[in-house]
Amino acid sequence: MHAWIPGRRGAEPIVMAEVDRPRPSPDEVVVSVEAYSINRGETFLLEAPPPAWRPGKDVAGTVVRAAVDGGPEVGRRVVAHPEQGGWAQEVAVPVGKVAVLPDTVTTTTAAALPLAGLTALRMIRALGPLAGRRILLTGASGGVGHYFTELAAGQGALVTAVVSTPQRGRRLIERGATELVDDVEKAEGSFDVVAESVGGSTFPAAFSRLHPRGLFLWFGQASRTPPTMDFFDWRGGASATLRKFSYVDSDIPDGEDLATLVRLVAAGRLHAEIGRVESWRKTPELVRALVAREIRGNAVLTVD
Ligand SMILES: NC(=O)c1ccc[n+]([C@@H]2O[C@H](COP(=O)([O-])OP(=O)(O)OC[C@H]3O[C@@H](n4cnc5c(N)ncnc54)[C@H](OP(=O)(O)O)[C@@H]3O)[C@@H](O)[C@H]2O)c1
């Protein structure tokens, strides 16, 4: 079968190659991939790929081989969150990382759900009750930002979204964001929660907007620049809590949370923001576009 694999150093970051079909463990289904999405974290890994690693954590398609241990049968449409290898015609996925799709949710929409959706859902869970709380969200125009904004606003939070241009924030307003700012320094007032994923100078600037006993959720570093903090910067968050967040740290299995995301989408309470949909042959082009901040929300590739 065909799959995208990391390219040679100094050449194209990924190349299409002929690889072996998946050999599933007893607890794995094999999914014929119809669509997948690209995550920023995967673009980082492509710069220095681990040995034998292949990209692809977000897929949707049809089960072509059931697991020995149960789970969805052959022919069921599913969304899945494999460890790797999903930018391919087929991928093996543990049944605990798969959710069945209703007819109303397309594979293109579903492919945009796993990593970004799981992260947003688990961030919401980490924050506790949100009604009436003010949240400052940086890097808001990406995949995580759109889901997080809609889920938080749906619970009554007031979300201030930091985006580079009004165009990149347009849908965030439709999904319930209270206001947009194009620079974190322009965010006014005191925030109960800051959710930060850009790093560099954005980190301390966002921290300084915190309520004295606010919560700072640190969930990424899209700029690749580690933040520097000054203890004696008393502008905000004087006695705040700083939590480093990883979506992997969850007591609820991926499959269950994927099913929750699918239910919310089917009910019209959560929307995938898919900035671009292209044939999977254009994967290298979309990787470049994502890195260059040209894609709002998620980029989805369809396997033809
Ligand atoms: N902790 C976890 O468990 C976890 C899980 C998934 C993702 N993440 C991280 O969460 C962040 C958001 O993920 P995502 O999938 O939503 O990413 P994404 O779609 O690439 O969005 C990231 C956004 O950050 C903004 N940004 C601001 N400064 C940037 C810079 N210097 N370089 C690149 N982007 C910049 C961009 O929006 P503007 O151009 O509008 O500013 C971009 O749309 C990423 O850092 C990702 O690595 C963390």
Short mmCIF file of C-alpha atoms and ligand atoms in Angstrom, two decimals:
data_model
loop_
_atom_site.label_atom_id
_atom_site.label_comp_id
_atom_site.label_asym_id
_atom_site.label_seq_id
_atom_site.Cartn_x
_atom_site.Cartn_y
_atom_site.Cartn_z
CA MET A 1 0.00 0.00 0.00
CA HIS A 2 1.01 3.66 -0.24
CA ALA A 3 1.87 5.89 2.71
CA TRP A 4 3.68 9.13 3.44
CA ILE A 5 6.99 8.59 5.17
CA PRO A 6 9.63 11.09 6.37
CA GLY A 7 11.98 12.17 3.57
CA ARG A 8 15.76 12.20 3.62
CA ARG A 9 17.44 14.99 5.60
CA GLY A 10 17.74 18.16 3.50
CA ALA A 11 15.24 16.91 0.89
CA GLU A 12 11.40 16.98 0.89
CA PRO A 13 10.18 16.48 4.52
CA ILE A 14 7.82 13.71 3.39
CA VAL A 15 7.65 11.35 0.44
CA MET A 16 5.04 8.89 -0.78
CA ALA A 17 6.33 5.31 -0.53
CA GLU A 18 5.23 1.72 -0.92
CA VAL A 19 5.06 0.16 2.58
CA ASP A 20 3.83 -3.12 4.07
CA ARG A 21 0.14 -3.34 4.91
CA PRO A 22 -0.53 -3.14 8.68
CA ARG A 23 -0.14 -6.33 10.72
CA PRO A 24 -2.66 -5.72 13.53
CA SER A 25 -2.36 -6.98 17.12
CA PRO A 26 -5.39 -8.87 18.49
CA ASP A 27 -6.77 -5.66 19.98
CA GLU A 28 -6.44 -3.62 16.78
CA VAL A 29 -8.81 -2.93 13.90
CA VAL A 30 -7.49 -2.08 10.44
CA VAL A 31 -9.03 1.08 9.02
CA SER A 32 -9.12 1.85 5.30
CA VAL A 33 -8.32 5.56 5.57
CA GLU A 34 -10.63 7.93 3.69
CA ALA A 35 -9.44 11.18 5.28
CA TYR A 36 -6.80 12.38 7.72
CA SER A 37 -5.72 15.66 9.22
CA ILE A 38 -2.34 17.23 9.95
CA ASN A 39 -1.27 18.44 13.39
CA ARG A 40 1.34 21.05 14.21
CA GLY A 41 3.10 18.58 16.51
CA GLU A 42 3.56 16.22 13.56
CA THR A 43 5.17 18.99 11.53
CA PHE A 44 7.68 19.42 14.40
CA LEU A 45 8.42 15.67 14.38
CA LEU A 46 8.97 15.72 10.61
CA GLU A 47 11.99 17.99 11.20
CA ALA A 48 13.75 15.24 13.18
CA PRO A 49 11.72 12.06 12.71
CA PRO A 50 12.21 9.24 15.24
CA PRO A 51 13.42 5.96 13.69
CA ALA A 52 10.66 3.93 11.95
CA TRP A 53 8.12 6.66 12.70
CA ARG A 54 5.43 7.54 10.15
CA PRO A 55 3.11 10.55 10.55
CA GLY A 56 -0.65 10.29 11.03
CA LYS A 57 -2.61 10.44 14.29
CA ASP A 58 -6.04 11.56 13.04
CA VAL A 59 -7.95 9.38 10.62
CA ALA A 60 -11.47 8.51 9.54
CA GLY A 61 -12.53 5.68 7.27
CA THR A 62 -14.00 2.19 7.21
CA VAL A 63 -13.02 -0.90 9.18
CA VAL A 64 -11.65 -3.52 6.77
CA ARG A 65 -10.46 -5.96 9.44
CA ALA A 66 -12.06 -6.34 12.86
CA ALA A 67 -10.04 -6.88 16.04
CA VAL A 68 -9.92 -10.39 17.49
CA ASP A 69 -10.85 -8.82 20.85
CA GLY A 70 -14.07 -7.11 19.71
CA GLY A 71 -14.81 -3.51 18.76
CA PRO A 72 -16.35 -2.27 15.51
CA GLU A 73 -17.11 -4.80 12.77
CA VAL A 74 -15.92 -4.81 9.18
CA GLY A 75 -17.78 -2.13 7.21
CA ARG A 76 -18.35 0.27 10.13
CA ARG A 77 -17.39 3.89 9.51
CA VAL A 78 -15.08 5.12 12.26
CA VAL A 79 -12.89 7.96 13.47
CA ALA A 80 -9.63 6.89 15.06
CA HIS A 81 -6.54 8.17 16.83
CA PRO A 82 -3.61 5.85 16.00
CA GLU A 83 -0.21 6.38 17.62
CA GLN A 84 1.25 6.96 14.12
CA GLY A 85 1.07 5.88 10.49
CA GLY A 86 -2.33 7.33 9.55
CA TRP A 87 -1.18 9.24 6.44
CA ALA A 88 -1.63 6.02 4.51
CA GLN A 89 -4.19 3.89 2.73
CA GLU A 90 -4.59 1.66 5.80
CA VAL A 91 -3.66 1.89 9.47
CA ALA A 92 -4.01 -0.41 12.48
CA VAL A 93 -5.58 1.19 15.57
CA PRO A 94 -6.33 -0.23 19.04
CA VAL A 95 -10.10 -0.56 19.52
CA GLY A 96 -9.85 1.73 22.55
CA LYS A 97 -8.86 4.60 20.24
CA VAL A 98 -11.76 4.27 17.81
CA ALA A 99 -15.34 5.61 17.76
CA VAL A 100 -18.12 4.63 15.37
CA LEU A 101 -19.54 7.39 13.15
CA PRO A 102 -23.23 8.00 12.52
CA ASP A 103 -24.27 8.51 8.87
CA THR A 104 -24.65 12.25 9.52
CA VAL A 105 -20.95 12.82 10.26
CA THR A 106 -18.74 12.68 7.16
CA THR A 107 -15.26 11.18 7.24
CA THR A 108 -13.84 14.56 6.19
CA THR A 109 -15.35 16.21 9.26
CA ALA A 110 -14.45 13.30 11.53
CA ALA A 111 -10.79 13.31 10.45
CA ALA A 112 -10.45 16.81 11.88
CA LEU A 113 -11.59 15.69 15.32
CA PRO A 114 -9.09 13.48 17.15
CA LEU A 115 -6.00 15.30 18.39
CA ALA A 116 -7.37 18.85 18.35
CA GLY A 117 -10.80 17.80 19.64
CA LEU A 118 -9.47 15.55 22.40
CA THR A 119 -7.12 18.32 23.52
CA ALA A 120 -9.87 20.94 23.63
CA LEU A 121 -12.31 18.62 25.42
CA ARG A 122 -9.75 17.66 28.05
CA MET A 123 -8.67 21.27 28.55
CA ILE A 124 -12.32 22.11 29.28
CA ARG A 125 -12.45 19.24 31.78
CA ALA A 126 -9.22 20.45 33.42
CA LEU A 127 -10.71 23.91 33.95
CA GLY A 128 -13.87 22.87 35.81
CA PRO A 129 -17.03 25.03 35.80
CA LEU A 130 -16.76 27.84 33.25
CA ALA A 131 -20.03 29.76 33.43
CA GLY A 132 -19.25 33.47 33.58
CA ARG A 133 -15.48 32.99 33.74
CA ARG A 134 -13.20 35.11 31.56
CA ILE A 135 -10.74 33.11 29.44
CA LEU A 136 -7.84 34.45 27.39
CA LEU A 137 -6.88 32.02 24.60
CA THR A 138 -3.71 32.45 22.53
CA GLY A 139 -3.04 30.66 19.19
CA ALA A 140 -6.83 30.61 18.91
CA SER A 141 -7.16 30.31 15.12
CA GLY A 142 -5.85 26.73 15.02
CA GLY A 143 -7.60 23.40 15.31
CA VAL A 144 -7.56 23.28 19.12
CA GLY A 145 -8.58 26.94 19.39
CA HIS A 146 -11.81 26.54 17.40
CA TYR A 147 -13.00 23.49 19.35
CA PHE A 148 -11.96 24.98 22.70
CA THR A 149 -13.75 28.26 22.00
CA GLU A 150 -17.01 26.59 21.01
CA LEU A 151 -16.97 24.21 23.98
CA ALA A 152 -16.04 26.92 26.49
CA ALA A 153 -18.55 29.44 25.12
CA GLY A 154 -21.20 26.70 25.16
CA GLN A 155 -20.67 26.50 28.92
CA GLY A 156 -21.07 30.21 29.40
CA ALA A 157 -17.43 31.30 29.42
CA LEU A 158 -16.39 34.68 28.02
CA VAL A 159 -13.58 33.92 25.59
CA THR A 160 -11.09 36.53 24.37
CA ALA A 161 -9.27 34.99 21.40
CA VAL A 162 -5.81 36.11 20.25
CA VAL A 163 -5.51 35.78 16.45
CA SER A 164 -3.12 37.31 13.93
CA THR A 165 -5.86 38.81 11.71
CA PRO A 166 -9.62 39.41 12.00
CA GLN A 167 -10.12 37.00 9.08
CA ARG A 168 -8.50 34.18 11.06
CA GLY A 169 -10.83 34.91 13.96
CA ARG A 170 -14.07 35.32 12.02
CA ARG A 171 -15.35 31.83 12.72
CA LEU A 172 -14.34 32.06 16.38
CA ILE A 173 -16.87 34.84 16.82
CA GLU A 174 -19.51 32.69 15.11
CA ARG A 175 -18.61 29.87 17.51
CA GLY A 176 -19.12 32.06 20.55
CA ALA A 177 -15.92 34.00 21.25
CA THR A 178 -16.72 37.26 23.02
CA GLU A 179 -13.92 39.29 21.45
CA LEU A 180 -10.83 39.08 19.24
CA VAL A 181 -7.49 40.81 19.75
CA ASP A 182 -4.59 40.69 17.28
CA ASP A 183 -1.98 41.03 20.03
CA VAL A 184 -2.06 39.61 23.52
CA GLU A 185 -0.91 43.02 24.82
CA LYS A 186 -4.27 44.41 23.67
CA ALA A 187 -6.30 42.07 25.91
CA GLU A 188 -7.95 44.23 28.55
CA GLY A 189 -9.02 43.44 32.09
CA SER A 190 -8.28 40.50 34.31
CA PHE A 191 -8.81 36.87 33.23
CA ASP A 192 -9.78 33.91 35.43
CA VAL A 193 -8.06 31.53 32.99
CA VAL A 194 -5.29 31.92 30.43
CA ALA A 195 -4.82 29.08 27.91
CA GLU A 196 -1.46 29.62 26.20
CA SER A 197 0.18 27.71 23.34
CA VAL A 198 2.43 30.18 21.50
CA GLY A 199 5.40 30.59 23.86
CA GLY A 200 8.15 33.22 23.56
CA SER A 201 7.10 36.70 24.66
CA THR A 202 3.40 35.77 24.37
CA PHE A 203 3.69 33.60 27.49
CA PRO A 204 4.64 36.29 30.05
CA ALA A 205 2.37 38.85 28.36
CA ALA A 206 -0.57 36.44 28.68
CA PHE A 207 0.38 35.57 32.27
CA SER A 208 0.31 39.25 33.17
CA ARG A 209 -3.40 39.35 32.23
CA LEU A 210 -4.30 36.78 34.91
CA HIS A 211 -6.47 37.43 37.94
CA PRO A 212 -4.17 37.33 41.04
CA ARG A 213 -5.42 33.81 41.83
CA GLY A 214 -6.14 32.77 38.22
CA LEU A 215 -5.25 29.55 36.41
CA PHE A 216 -2.65 29.47 33.63
CA LEU A 217 -2.99 26.44 31.36
CA TRP A 218 0.21 25.99 29.34
CA PHE A 219 -0.48 23.63 26.45
CA GLY A 220 1.96 24.35 23.63
CA GLN A 221 4.79 26.36 22.09
CA ALA A 222 3.84 26.97 18.45
CA SER A 223 6.53 29.66 18.06
CA ARG A 224 9.21 27.12 19.14
CA THR A 225 10.65 29.82 21.42
CA PRO A 226 10.74 28.81 25.10
CA PRO A 227 9.17 31.44 27.34
CA THR A 228 11.07 33.39 29.97
CA MET A 229 9.30 34.49 33.15
CA ASP A 230 10.25 37.14 35.66
CA PHE A 231 9.06 36.38 39.18
CA PHE A 232 9.09 40.09 39.98
CA ASP A 233 6.67 40.94 37.16
CA TRP A 234 3.67 41.81 39.33
CA ARG A 235 1.37 42.92 36.50
CA GLY A 236 -0.96 39.93 37.07
CA GLY A 237 -1.29 36.40 38.37
CA ALA A 238 0.52 37.29 41.63
CA SER A 239 -0.59 34.07 43.32
CA ALA A 240 -1.72 32.16 40.22
CA THR A 241 -1.64 28.43 39.49
CA LEU A 242 0.42 27.33 36.48
CA ARG A 243 -0.49 23.96 35.00
CA LYS A 244 1.42 22.30 32.19
CA PHE A 245 -1.19 20.43 30.19
CA SER A 246 -0.88 17.25 28.16
CA TYR A 247 -3.94 15.74 26.52
CA VAL A 248 -2.37 12.29 26.93
CA ASP A 249 -2.89 12.52 30.70
CA SER A 250 -6.53 11.41 30.74
CA ASP A 251 -8.42 8.87 32.84
CA ILE A 252 -11.02 8.63 30.08
CA PRO A 253 -9.93 6.50 27.11
CA ASP A 254 -9.54 8.16 23.70
CA GLY A 255 -12.36 6.09 22.21
CA GLU A 256 -14.86 7.34 24.80
CA ASP A 257 -13.84 10.96 24.33
CA LEU A 258 -13.92 10.56 20.55
CA ALA A 259 -17.48 9.24 20.89
CA THR A 260 -18.35 12.35 22.93
CA LEU A 261 -16.90 14.62 20.24
CA VAL A 262 -18.80 12.74 17.52
CA ARG A 263 -22.06 13.06 19.52
CA LEU A 264 -21.54 16.81 19.93
CA VAL A 265 -20.84 17.21 16.20
CA ALA A 266 -23.88 15.11 15.25
CA ALA A 267 -26.04 17.24 17.55
CA GLY A 268 -24.75 20.48 15.97
CA ARG A 269 -23.13 21.59 19.24
CA LEU A 270 -19.55 21.33 17.97
CA HIS A 271 -18.20 22.20 14.52
CA ALA A 272 -14.96 21.21 12.84
CA GLU A 273 -13.27 24.25 11.35
CA ILE A 274 -11.63 22.87 8.22
CA GLY A 275 -9.58 25.57 6.54
CA ARG A 276 -8.57 23.38 3.61
CA VAL A 277 -9.55 20.02 2.13
CA GLU A 278 -7.29 18.55 -0.56
CA SER A 279 -6.33 15.24 -2.11
CA TRP A 280 -3.75 13.42 -0.02
CA ARG A 281 -1.33 13.90 -2.92
CA LYS A 282 -1.10 17.51 -1.76
CA THR A 283 0.03 16.59 1.76
CA PRO A 284 3.49 18.23 1.45
CA GLU A 285 1.86 21.48 0.28
CA LEU A 286 -0.56 21.49 3.22
CA VAL A 287 2.20 20.71 5.69
CA ARG A 288 4.03 23.80 4.42
CA ALA A 289 0.84 25.89 4.61
CA LEU A 290 0.15 24.82 8.20
CA VAL A 291 3.70 25.63 9.28
CA ALA A 292 3.36 29.05 7.60
CA ARG A 293 0.14 29.79 9.56
CA GLU A 294 -1.92 29.90 6.36
CA ILE A 295 -4.62 27.46 7.50
CA ARG A 296 -7.51 28.39 9.76
CA GLY A 297 -8.54 25.43 11.91
CA ASN A 298 -7.62 22.02 10.51
CA ALA A 299 -6.24 20.84 7.18
CA VAL A 300 -7.86 17.62 5.93
CA LEU A 301 -6.55 15.32 3.20
CA THR A 302 -8.80 12.85 1.42
CA VAL A 303 -7.39 9.54 0.23
CA ASP A 304 -8.37 8.97 -3.40
N1 LIG B 1 -0.56 19.97 25.26
C1 LIG B 1 -1.19 19.14 24.45
O1 LIG B 1 -1.62 18.05 24.85
C2 LIG B 1 -1.38 19.53 23.03
C3 LIG B 1 -2.16 18.75 22.16
C4 LIG B 1 -2.35 19.21 20.84
C5 LIG B 1 -1.75 20.39 20.42
N2 LIG B 1 -0.96 21.07 21.27
C6 LIG B 1 -0.33 22.35 20.89
O2 LIG B 1 -1.36 23.30 20.92
C7 LIG B 1 -1.12 24.31 19.98
C8 LIG B 1 -2.33 24.46 19.06
O3 LIG B 1 -2.48 23.26 18.32
P1 LIG B 1 -3.24 23.32 16.94
O4 LIG B 1 -3.32 21.94 16.43
O5 LIG B 1 -4.48 24.12 17.13
O6 LIG B 1 -2.18 24.14 16.08
P2 LIG B 1 -2.43 25.04 14.81
O7 LIG B 1 -3.69 24.63 14.13
O8 LIG B 1 -1.19 25.04 14.06
O9 LIG B 1 -2.68 26.48 15.46
C9 LIG B 1 -1.69 27.17 16.17
C10 LIG B 1 -1.94 28.65 16.03
O10 LIG B 1 -0.97 29.37 16.79
C11 LIG B 1 -0.84 30.66 16.24
N3 LIG B 1 0.52 31.14 16.31
C12 LIG B 1 0.90 32.29 16.92
N4 LIG B 1 2.20 32.48 16.82
C13 LIG B 1 2.68 31.45 16.11
C14 LIG B 1 3.99 31.12 15.65
N5 LIG B 1 5.04 31.90 15.94
N6 LIG B 1 4.14 30.01 14.92
C15 LIG B 1 3.08 29.23 14.64
N7 LIG B 1 1.81 29.49 15.05
C16 LIG B 1 1.63 30.60 15.78
C17 LIG B 1 -1.34 30.58 14.79
O11 LIG B 1 -2.44 31.43 14.68
P3 LIG B 1 -2.31 32.95 14.17
O12 LIG B 1 -1.52 32.91 12.90
O13 LIG B 1 -3.71 33.38 13.98
O14 LIG B 1 -1.60 33.67 15.29
C18 LIG B 1 -1.78 29.13 14.60
O15 LIG B 1 -3.00 29.06 13.90
C19 LIG B 1 0.17 23.91 19.24
O16 LIG B 1 1.25 24.57 19.85
C20 LIG B 1 0.24 22.41 19.49
O17 LIG B 1 1.56 21.94 19.40
C21 LIG B 1 -0.78 20.68 22.55
#
